[in-house]
XYZ file of C-alpha atoms in Angstrom:
662
model
C 33.347 -5.731 -59.113
C 30.659 -3.022 -58.979
C 28.679 -5.126 -56.527
C 31.688 -5.259 -54.217
C 32.191 -1.504 -54.441
C 28.506 -0.895 -53.650
C 28.805 -3.209 -50.648
C 31.852 -1.345 -49.400
C 30.123 2.006 -49.920
C 27.087 0.855 -47.945
C 29.359 -0.181 -45.091
C 31.182 3.165 -45.095
C 27.867 5.030 -45.068
C 27.008 3.426 -41.733
C 30.050 4.938 -40.010
C 29.018 7.964 -37.913
C 32.173 9.835 -38.912
C 33.091 11.528 -42.182
C 35.472 9.571 -44.364
C 37.506 10.420 -47.523
C 40.311 8.808 -49.494
C 42.440 10.937 -51.878
C 45.019 9.420 -54.240
C 48.515 10.657 -54.951
C 47.112 13.275 -57.348
C 44.865 14.589 -54.536
C 41.740 13.347 -56.268
C 38.800 11.836 -54.419
C 38.692 8.049 -54.568
C 36.218 7.128 -51.812
C 33.939 8.792 -49.241
C 30.860 8.131 -47.169
C 27.555 9.819 -46.446
C 28.849 11.099 -43.084
C 31.093 13.512 -44.955
C 28.223 15.381 -46.640
C 26.033 15.213 -43.525
C 28.783 16.633 -41.304
C 30.385 19.221 -43.608
C 27.388 20.188 -45.809
C 29.423 19.608 -48.997
C 27.579 20.191 -52.338
C 26.741 16.981 -54.173
C 28.554 18.139 -57.321
C 31.806 18.295 -55.324
C 31.481 14.865 -53.757
C 32.238 12.935 -56.962
C 34.915 10.357 -57.691
C 37.823 12.211 -59.321
C 37.076 15.621 -57.674
C 40.264 17.444 -56.707
C 41.037 18.344 -53.077
C 41.233 21.993 -54.117
C 37.471 21.998 -54.805
C 36.770 20.873 -51.206
C 39.129 23.444 -49.742
C 37.701 26.242 -51.899
C 34.135 25.547 -50.717
C 35.279 25.724 -47.098
C 37.367 28.853 -47.633
C 34.606 30.744 -49.442
C 32.061 30.152 -46.676
C 34.524 31.251 -43.985
C 35.499 27.874 -42.516
C 39.131 29.037 -42.267
C 38.385 32.523 -41.000
C 38.826 35.905 -42.730
C 41.709 36.709 -45.068
C 42.926 36.030 -48.618
C 40.999 33.011 -49.920
C 43.470 32.049 -52.679
C 46.345 32.192 -50.250
C 44.524 29.950 -47.769
C 43.769 27.435 -50.559
C 47.349 27.423 -51.876
C 48.911 26.856 -48.432
C 46.628 23.930 -47.680
C 47.281 22.273 -51.054
C 51.036 22.584 -50.517
C 50.791 20.944 -47.096
C 48.573 18.151 -48.508
C 51.206 17.331 -51.158
C 53.648 16.478 -48.367
C 51.454 13.499 -47.456
C 52.318 13.752 -43.710
C 50.196 12.544 -40.812
C 48.181 15.386 -39.392
C 45.550 16.181 -36.778
C 43.769 19.409 -35.987
C 40.450 20.673 -34.744
C 38.499 23.378 -36.546
C 35.632 25.439 -35.220
C 33.098 26.054 -37.947
C 31.172 29.337 -38.216
C 28.086 27.614 -36.799
C 30.051 26.624 -33.656
C 30.485 23.014 -34.654
C 33.914 21.576 -33.762
C 35.368 19.147 -36.285
C 38.421 16.984 -35.558
C 40.366 16.168 -38.738
C 42.822 13.254 -38.672
C 44.814 12.375 -41.829
C 46.966 9.293 -42.416
C 49.140 8.878 -45.582
C 48.788 5.724 -47.762
C 51.800 3.607 -48.872
C 51.052 4.125 -52.596
C 50.541 7.853 -52.134
C 47.473 9.808 -51.112
C 45.881 9.730 -47.672
C 42.833 8.702 -45.654
C 41.058 11.406 -43.665
C 38.586 10.905 -40.787
C 36.247 13.781 -39.836
C 34.748 13.593 -36.311
C 32.158 15.869 -34.740
C 33.643 16.513 -31.255
C 31.401 19.454 -30.405
C 29.563 17.782 -27.521
C 32.721 16.158 -26.230
C 34.560 19.485 -26.151
C 31.626 21.214 -24.484
C 31.519 18.516 -21.827
C 35.260 18.884 -21.378
C 34.986 22.664 -21.052
C 32.166 22.249 -18.577
C 34.226 19.744 -16.609
C 37.213 22.071 -16.607
C 35.047 24.931 -15.418
C 33.623 22.674 -12.718
C 37.096 21.562 -11.643
C 38.262 25.170 -11.628
C 35.259 26.274 -9.594
C 35.648 23.404 -7.157
C 39.374 24.005 -6.890
C 38.672 27.626 -6.137
C 35.991 26.630 -3.627
C 38.354 24.072 -2.070
C 41.066 26.682 -1.804
C 38.595 29.066 -0.192
C 37.497 26.270 2.134
C 41.105 25.438 3.001
C 41.863 29.116 3.587
C 38.787 29.346 5.788
C 39.787 26.152 7.621
C 43.287 27.458 8.205
C 41.892 30.798 9.364
C 39.709 28.961 11.875
C 42.392 26.531 13.056
C 45.014 29.266 13.333
C 42.756 31.214 15.662
C 41.750 28.264 17.845
C 43.857 28.213 21.052
C 45.029 24.681 20.320
C 47.695 22.832 18.369
C 46.114 21.027 15.404
C 47.820 18.750 12.876
C 47.263 15.790 10.578
C 49.672 12.863 10.265
C 49.739 10.419 7.365
C 51.473 7.013 7.569
C 55.187 7.288 8.011
C 54.342 9.189 10.130
C 54.536 12.372 8.054
C 52.912 15.749 8.706
C 50.396 16.741 6.023
C 48.851 19.696 7.836
C 49.571 21.817 10.887
C 48.054 25.043 12.066
C 50.178 28.051 12.911
C 50.279 27.328 16.653
C 51.446 23.757 16.069
C 54.173 24.849 13.668
C 55.322 27.624 16.018
C 55.410 25.204 18.962
C 58.072 23.121 17.213
C 59.930 26.024 15.609
C 58.606 25.600 12.062
C 56.425 27.508 9.644
C 53.132 26.187 8.287
C 54.787 25.633 4.902
C 57.973 23.987 6.181
C 56.247 21.449 8.427
C 54.122 19.903 5.655
C 55.669 16.781 4.162
C 58.253 16.358 6.925
C 58.675 13.216 9.027
C 57.313 13.484 12.562
C 60.674 12.579 14.107
C 62.344 15.490 12.264
C 59.716 17.954 13.476
C 59.357 17.016 17.160
C 62.912 15.770 17.708
C 64.187 12.223 18.188
C 63.974 12.232 22.011
C 60.367 13.421 22.176
C 59.382 11.217 19.224
C 60.682 8.150 21.072
C 58.245 9.043 23.877
C 55.303 9.742 21.543
C 55.857 6.922 19.021
C 53.954 4.210 20.982
C 50.885 6.491 21.179
C 51.117 7.302 17.444
C 51.449 3.617 16.526
C 48.427 2.785 18.684
C 46.381 5.501 16.935
C 47.348 4.210 13.464
C 45.892 0.863 14.533
C 42.487 2.556 14.729
C 42.405 3.609 18.395
C 41.695 7.012 19.883
C 44.588 7.922 22.191
C 45.041 10.582 24.870
C 48.303 11.298 26.664
C 50.380 14.030 28.260
C 53.988 14.984 27.723
C 56.442 17.516 29.050
C 58.644 19.733 26.908
C 61.273 22.352 27.609
C 60.596 25.767 26.112
C 63.395 27.801 24.476
C 63.468 30.043 27.580
C 64.169 27.028 29.795
C 60.728 26.774 31.434
C 58.764 23.534 31.362
C 55.491 23.198 29.501
C 52.941 20.403 29.736
C 50.861 19.363 26.743
C 47.742 17.191 26.689
C 47.210 15.534 23.278
C 44.436 13.499 21.677
C 44.923 11.422 18.523
C 41.859 10.503 16.452
C 42.272 8.000 13.577
C 40.953 9.006 10.131
C 39.374 5.740 9.005
C 37.603 4.504 5.869
C 34.367 2.536 5.859
C 36.285 -0.736 5.418
C 38.458 -0.071 8.496
C 41.648 1.274 6.927
C 43.436 4.129 8.722
C 44.353 6.917 6.307
C 45.957 9.114 8.937
C 45.404 10.622 12.367
C 44.135 13.989 13.532
C 46.182 15.569 16.313
C 44.727 17.976 18.880
C 47.074 19.291 21.589
C 46.283 21.731 24.376
C 48.713 23.592 26.613
C 48.015 22.123 30.056
C 50.721 24.085 31.895
C 48.336 26.462 33.648
C 45.976 23.619 34.468
C 48.845 21.566 35.895
C 49.875 24.496 38.058
C 46.283 24.983 39.201
C 45.985 21.285 40.002
C 49.263 21.390 41.921
C 48.037 24.425 43.859
C 44.761 22.696 44.675
C 46.560 19.518 45.722
C 48.876 21.579 47.913
C 45.873 23.304 49.466
C 44.329 19.951 50.298
C 47.649 18.744 51.672
C 48.108 21.794 53.886
C 44.556 21.400 55.131
C 45.488 17.889 56.201
C 48.702 19.190 57.829
C 46.634 21.639 59.831
C 44.461 18.799 61.075
C 47.575 16.785 61.967
C 49.188 19.598 63.973
C 47.422 18.945 67.249
C 48.294 15.266 67.263
C 51.887 15.930 66.237
C 52.312 18.483 69.006
C 51.101 15.827 71.450
C 53.620 13.311 70.073
C 56.513 15.770 70.199
C 55.708 16.841 73.733
C 55.842 13.188 74.726
C 59.194 12.790 72.963
C 60.564 15.920 74.652
C 59.354 14.623 77.992
C 61.328 11.415 77.412
C 64.435 13.398 76.466
C 64.198 15.849 79.345
C 63.352 13.241 81.976
C 66.195 10.881 81.086
C 68.772 13.640 80.602
C 67.851 15.156 83.983
C 68.137 11.715 85.523
C 71.622 11.336 84.009
C 72.646 14.759 85.314
C 71.650 13.690 88.835
C 73.707 10.499 88.708
C 76.760 10.558 90.964
C 80.217 9.454 89.941
C 81.393 6.907 89.295
C 78.661 6.297 86.711
C 77.440 2.768 86.217
C 77.636 1.799 82.515
C 74.461 -0.268 82.625
C 72.466 2.473 84.347
C 73.789 5.030 81.851
C 72.866 2.827 78.874
C 69.408 2.283 80.346
C 68.873 6.052 80.464
C 70.384 6.761 77.042
C 68.510 4.082 75.112
C 65.070 5.794 75.332
C 66.739 9.138 74.566
C 68.202 7.786 71.329
C 64.958 6.056 70.425
C 62.982 9.275 71.052
C 65.321 11.328 68.837
C 64.963 8.791 66.008
C 61.178 8.804 66.336
C 61.138 12.591 66.308
C 63.447 12.768 63.282
C 61.388 10.229 61.387
C 58.130 11.980 62.199
C 59.343 15.453 61.247
C 60.900 14.216 57.999
C 57.636 12.576 56.979
C 55.607 15.627 57.948
C 57.889 17.984 55.976
C 57.925 15.717 52.940
C 54.154 15.420 53.095
C 53.523 19.152 53.591
C 55.880 20.243 50.800
C 54.939 17.443 48.454
C 56.227 17.242 44.896
C 54.920 17.842 41.411
C 52.711 15.048 40.154
C 55.289 12.320 39.647
C 53.955 8.806 38.994
C 56.458 6.174 40.091
C 56.520 2.584 41.285
C 56.047 2.804 45.055
C 55.383 0.421 47.912
C 51.797 0.845 49.047
C 52.730 -0.862 52.318
C 55.189 1.956 53.010
C 52.517 4.551 52.211
C 50.061 2.888 54.574
C 52.726 2.736 57.310
C 53.652 6.420 56.783
C 49.996 7.408 56.906
C 49.557 5.456 60.136
C 52.544 7.291 61.662
C 51.117 10.675 60.693
C 47.641 9.829 61.973
C 48.735 8.339 65.286
C 47.955 10.949 67.918
C 45.924 13.061 65.462
C 42.787 10.992 65.861
C 40.830 11.139 69.104
C 41.388 8.303 71.554
C 37.802 7.173 70.970
C 38.759 6.113 67.435
C 40.830 2.962 67.033
C 43.107 2.927 63.971
C 43.829 -0.474 62.471
C 46.046 -1.263 59.487
C 46.472 -4.562 57.694
C 49.008 -5.272 54.949
C 48.748 -8.651 53.228
C 52.083 -8.386 51.398
C 54.732 -5.667 51.729
C 55.740 -6.112 48.068
C 52.356 -4.857 46.780
C 52.884 -1.626 44.865
C 51.506 0.624 42.150
C 52.698 3.295 39.730
C 51.267 6.442 41.327
C 52.215 9.804 42.763
C 52.989 8.923 46.421
C 52.260 12.365 47.870
C 48.776 12.384 46.309
C 48.143 8.904 47.670
C 49.141 9.939 51.192
C 46.976 13.051 50.885
C 44.023 10.926 49.808
C 44.399 8.476 52.711
C 44.790 11.234 55.295
C 41.787 13.192 54.014
C 39.682 10.019 54.028
C 40.822 9.334 57.588
C 39.654 12.761 58.729
C 36.362 12.320 56.866
C 35.941 9.081 58.801
C 36.763 10.896 62.055
C 33.999 13.415 61.349
C 31.607 10.541 60.649
C 32.379 8.981 64.072
C 31.849 11.771 66.630
C 31.231 9.195 69.357
C 34.177 7.017 68.414
C 34.589 3.841 66.419
C 37.093 1.956 64.288
C 38.982 3.151 61.223
C 40.573 0.350 59.243
C 43.034 0.694 56.336
C 43.794 -2.574 54.562
C 46.080 -3.433 51.631
C 45.773 -6.586 49.547
C 46.107 -7.949 46.028
C 43.145 -8.972 43.870
C 42.538 -10.437 40.414
C 39.612 -8.813 38.593
C 37.738 -10.722 35.896
C 36.386 -9.092 32.737
C 32.774 -8.607 33.870
C 33.763 -6.857 37.100
C 36.505 -4.942 35.280
C 33.969 -3.637 32.750
C 31.770 -2.415 35.609
C 34.759 -0.613 37.139
C 35.933 0.787 33.805
C 39.377 -0.850 33.966
C 41.026 -3.720 32.045
C 40.926 -7.152 33.647
C 44.008 -8.385 35.513
C 45.859 -7.995 38.822
C 45.198 -4.962 40.970
C 46.420 -3.571 44.271
C 43.444 -3.009 46.542
C 43.262 -0.446 49.360
C 40.169 -0.243 51.543
C 39.436 2.575 53.990
C 36.486 1.564 56.184
C 34.888 3.217 59.195
C 32.059 2.366 61.568
C 30.523 5.823 61.356
C 27.070 7.125 60.527
C 27.225 6.128 56.850
C 25.406 7.740 53.909
C 22.082 7.344 52.187
C 21.950 6.318 48.530
C 21.450 9.857 47.202
C 24.523 11.124 49.056
C 26.597 8.082 48.071
C 25.947 8.758 44.368
C 27.145 12.368 44.702
C 30.280 11.977 46.849
C 32.669 12.209 43.886
C 31.031 15.289 42.379
C 33.131 18.474 42.609
C 32.019 20.945 45.325
C 29.551 18.480 46.829
C 29.915 18.350 50.617
C 27.787 17.351 53.582
C 29.756 19.616 55.915
C 28.637 22.971 57.195
C 29.168 25.820 54.724
C 32.700 27.190 54.996
C 34.183 24.100 56.689
C 34.809 22.050 53.561
C 35.563 22.734 49.891
C 33.795 19.684 48.536
C 36.857 18.938 46.407
C 38.511 16.239 48.536
C 36.755 13.142 47.204
C 36.490 14.491 43.658
C 40.260 14.987 43.620
C 40.782 11.492 45.033
C 38.556 10.102 42.285
C 40.408 12.030 39.567
C 43.806 10.995 40.916
C 42.888 7.296 41.026
C 41.382 7.372 37.521
C 44.446 9.149 36.101
C 46.557 6.400 37.651
C 44.610 3.791 35.656
C 42.513 2.619 38.591
C 38.997 2.791 39.943
C 37.186 3.822 43.140
C 34.046 2.383 44.689
C 32.105 3.473 47.757
C 29.828 1.252 49.828
C 27.758 2.867 52.557
C 24.424 2.668 54.319
C 22.967 4.865 57.048
C 24.139 3.570 60.421
C 26.459 0.940 58.870
C 29.583 2.947 58.183
C 31.377 3.687 54.910
C 33.953 1.697 52.948
C 35.942 3.240 50.087
C 37.955 0.866 47.910
C 40.794 1.835 45.574
C 41.846 -0.456 42.735
C 45.260 0.360 41.258
C 47.138 -1.586 38.527
C 49.375 -4.027 40.408
C 53.113 -3.434 40.473
C 55.480 -5.597 42.514
C 58.167 -3.577 44.297
C 61.406 -4.671 45.911
C 61.488 -4.517 49.686
C 63.961 -2.072 51.202
C 65.133 -1.478 54.719
C 63.538 1.282 56.740
C 65.501 4.519 56.799
C 65.309 4.552 60.593
C 65.596 0.836 61.085
C 66.894 -0.948 64.131
C 69.966 0.612 65.674
C 73.229 -1.191 65.480
C 74.968 -2.277 68.631
C 78.316 -1.205 67.263
C 79.692 -4.622 66.355
C 78.521 -4.522 62.724
C 79.469 -0.904 61.965
C 81.890 -0.315 59.111
C 84.630 1.538 60.947
C 87.417 3.714 59.680
C 91.156 3.165 60.086
C 92.211 6.578 61.212
C 91.505 8.346 57.888
C 91.581 12.123 58.189
C 88.203 13.738 57.438
C 87.274 17.410 57.152
C 84.005 18.312 58.905
C 82.423 21.584 57.730
C 79.678 22.762 60.126
C 78.960 26.299 61.360
C 76.904 25.258 64.405
C 79.385 24.391 67.211
C 77.005 22.099 69.105
C 76.166 20.135 65.964
C 79.864 20.045 65.027
C 80.738 18.617 68.456
C 78.066 15.929 68.170
C 79.082 14.865 64.648
C 82.775 14.942 65.629
C 82.046 12.498 68.447
C 80.217 10.241 65.993
C 83.116 10.336 63.508
C 85.739 9.679 66.143
C 83.726 6.816 67.601
C 83.713 5.268 64.137
C 87.511 5.379 63.964
C 88.182 8.529 61.933
C 90.430 11.490 62.636
C 88.557 14.788 62.348
C 89.607 18.270 61.250
C 86.908 20.950 61.631
C 86.090 24.105 59.657
C 83.308 26.581 60.420
C 83.087 28.249 56.991
C 83.272 27.296 53.339
C 86.321 29.543 52.789
C 88.353 27.814 55.503
C 87.213 24.392 54.312
C 88.227 25.128 50.734
C 91.719 26.219 51.786
C 92.242 23.155 53.990
C 90.973 20.757 51.341
C 93.395 22.129 48.750
C 96.435 22.383 51.069
C 96.321 19.054 52.960
C 97.330 16.101 50.776
C 96.757 13.647 53.652
C 93.047 14.545 53.755
C 90.869 11.612 52.625
C 87.315 12.939 52.757
C 84.965 15.887 53.381
C 81.619 15.926 55.218
C 79.918 19.326 54.826
C 76.638 20.915 55.828
C 74.738 22.280 52.809
C 73.219 25.447 54.249
C 75.910 27.724 55.672
C 76.352 31.484 56.062
C 78.207 33.329 53.317
C 78.046 33.326 49.547
C 79.128 29.701 49.135
C 76.911 26.842 50.286
C 77.993 23.266 50.900
C 77.082 22.046 47.426
C 79.094 24.798 45.756
C 82.014 24.000 48.074
C 81.835 20.301 47.191
C 81.947 21.081 43.471
C 84.943 23.407 43.909
C 86.840 20.743 45.841
C 85.904 17.973 43.401
C 87.237 19.966 40.433
C 90.600 20.427 42.174
C 90.853 17.069 43.978
C 89.164 14.056 42.492
C 90.855 11.846 45.107
C 88.699 13.173 47.969
C 85.489 11.451 48.997
C 82.729 14.029 49.568
C 79.378 13.744 51.342
C 76.849 16.399 52.374
C 74.356 16.705 55.219
C 71.308 18.883 55.893
C 68.532 19.333 58.407
C 66.121 20.627 55.749
C 63.610 18.337 54.078
C 64.102 20.199 50.787
C 67.426 21.989 50.989
C 67.478 22.801 47.248
C 65.221 25.873 47.662
C 67.654 27.330 50.212
C 70.706 26.470 48.108
C 69.719 28.564 45.101
C 67.334 25.952 43.653
C 70.268 23.577 43.168
C 68.786 20.230 42.189
C 71.656 18.511 40.421
C 73.595 16.921 43.291
C 76.049 14.128 42.532
C 77.089 13.714 46.181
C 75.408 11.587 48.902
C 73.236 13.671 51.262
C 72.636 12.629 54.888
C 69.455 13.926 56.527
C 70.057 15.216 60.060
C 69.934 13.644 62.536
C 71.516 10.401 61.332
C 72.507 7.195 63.074
C 76.031 5.833 63.374
C 75.105 3.100 60.894
C 73.908 5.606 58.261
C 77.015 7.737 58.741
C 79.340 4.723 58.581
C 77.784 3.394 55.372
C 77.983 6.798 53.673
C 81.623 7.326 54.634
C 82.623 3.852 53.446
C 80.880 4.522 50.138
C 82.624 7.832 49.406
C 86.034 6.638 50.576
C 85.868 3.493 48.431
C 84.763 5.587 45.456
C 87.635 8.039 45.931
C 90.163 5.193 46.251
C 88.925 3.639 43.008
C 89.250 6.974 41.190
C 92.962 7.344 42.033
C 95.199 6.188 39.195
C 98.537 7.908 39.730
C 99.885 11.147 41.168
C 97.244 13.592 42.319
C 97.088 16.695 40.143
C 96.281 19.754 42.238
C 96.116 22.805 39.971
C 96.535 26.201 41.477
C 93.142 27.700 42.312
C 92.645 31.317 43.354
C 91.624 31.670 46.968
C 88.173 33.127 47.532
C-alpha cells in the first residue's frame, strides 16, 4: 500500500501545477511539490492531517489577502470552504505573481484544489489588449483621416460589398443620393440609388463583381429639375486567390465637361456650316432660278391653258421646292445638332445626307463619289457627330487637293478576327466600315502619327483649331469603334472608321417620290379647322386640303380657333401652325382643345427645324407634327391617322364641358 502511495505522490510531483486534497474535516489528505514551489508554504504546514486554517493563516499573515483584520479574513474563508461549493478565483500575490485557484468538491466530502501560475498568460493578455486598443485607436484615427481626405476630394467615393450593399461612402456620395454618411452604410444599393437608376447600373455592378474594372456614364435628375451627368469607375477588391470581396466606386460629376464637349462639338459643326454656306447659296440660287423661270413662263401663257404644258412647267417647280425644303431641313438639323445621343442609325442615310450637304460646297475640280454596299448597315452612334466628322474630313480632303482630285466615301460591312481586333483595340466580330479617301498630297509618317493628337494641325496658324481629328477619334472610340489612317506623301489619305455593326430597318425617304394622286388617301368631305396666321400659307394649305377631299374652315388666331373648336360639333379635325402671335401657341391650343374634345383629331405643322425653343421649350408633344413645306401624300397620311384615331376614341355621346373663353 505504501509503495502505491509513493508512486502516486511521485506522479503528482511531476505536475507543473499546485495540487491539494482536503477531506470533509478540511484536513490535508494529498498534495504535490508544485504547491510548495508555487506558494512558498512552510514544510511544517504541508503535512498530512494539517487543517486548512493553517494554510489560510500563513497567507493572511504575509498579506496574500491584502490589509485588514486577519482573524476575520481567516474566519470568512473557512466558512466558505465548509460549503464545499465549486469555486474559481485569481489572486495577485504581493510579489506580483498571479495565481488561479480552482476548487472542485468531492462526493464523499472535501474538495480538490488546483493552483495555476497564470502570471505570464495574464501579462500576455494585457499586452495583447493594449495592442488591440492601440491598433483600434490607430485604425480609428486612420479611418477618420481617410474620411477627412475622401470628404474633401471633389469626387463621389463608396465601397460596395456583395448584395450589393454599401459599406462606406464619403460625404459627397451620401449627399448626392440624399443620405448621410451614417445612414448609407449597411443599406442595399437599390434602396440608396433608387430602383430605376439601379436597373440601369446593375449590369455594370454585376460585371465588376466578376472581377472586371468597369467605366460608364449615367444621367440623373437633380432635385431642382436640372440634369446631371456622372462618370463612374468600378474597381474590384480582389484576394490573391481571385475572389471578389467588394468593389470600390469612384464617380465624378461630368456635367460641366459634357457641356464643354457639346460646346466644342457645336463649334466644329458651325465651322462646317460656314464652309457649306457658299455651296448652299449656289444650290438655292439654282433652285430659285428654276422657280422664277417656270412661274414667269406660266404667267406668259395665254388662255386657254394647255394642261400638258402647264404640268410640264409645274413639275420642275414642285421638284425644286422639295429639294429646297429637304436641303434646308438637313442644314438646320445639322447646324443645331442635338446633345450626344447614341442611337441605332442607318449609316447609308448619313452618307447620303452628307453627300447632299457637300454637293455644291466642293469645288468643281473635286469629284465626290459615294458607295454603299448595303443600306441596312447601321451603328449605335450619335448621328450629328457622325455627320460632323464626315463633313470635316471632306473639307480636310478638299484642302489636301488644291488642284482637284477625287473624294470617295464608302460604306461596307466587315468581319474582324481576333488578331486584327487586338491591334485595333476592339473585340472581334462584325463591324460597319466607313472609308473616307482622297487623292491629295498625303502625309509623311511623322505627321500621320500625330493627326489624332489634340491641337495638332498642319494648317496655317489661326485657320484651324487642331481639334477636328482628335474629336473624331474620341467620338469613334466612345462609340466602341476604332479609327485608322493610311497615308503617304503624294499618294493621298484614307481614314477608316470601324463601328460595332447594327442592322437597321429600311424606311422610306421623307421626301420620296411624289404621288400622282391616284394612291392618295382622300377625305370624304370631313370638316377640318385650319389655324394659320399667314394668309398666303393658309391659302396654299387650304387648296391642298380641298384637293384631298376635305371641307376647310379657317382661323387666323388661337383664340378664334379655340372658340370654333368648342362650338362646332360637326368639326372632325384641327390642323394648326405651332408658332403664332399672341400668348397661346399651337401646342397650347391643341392641348386645350384635346381636354375639352377628345373626339377631334389634331395635327400640328411648323416651318422651324426646332420649334420647341420658340414654343417655350415645349418638348412633350403627343400630336403629329408636319414640317413645312409638305407634300400631298404626307398631309393625306397624317390626316388619315388623326381622323382614324379620333374615331376609335369615340365611345358614346361627346362630353363638352363649359370652358371659360380666353
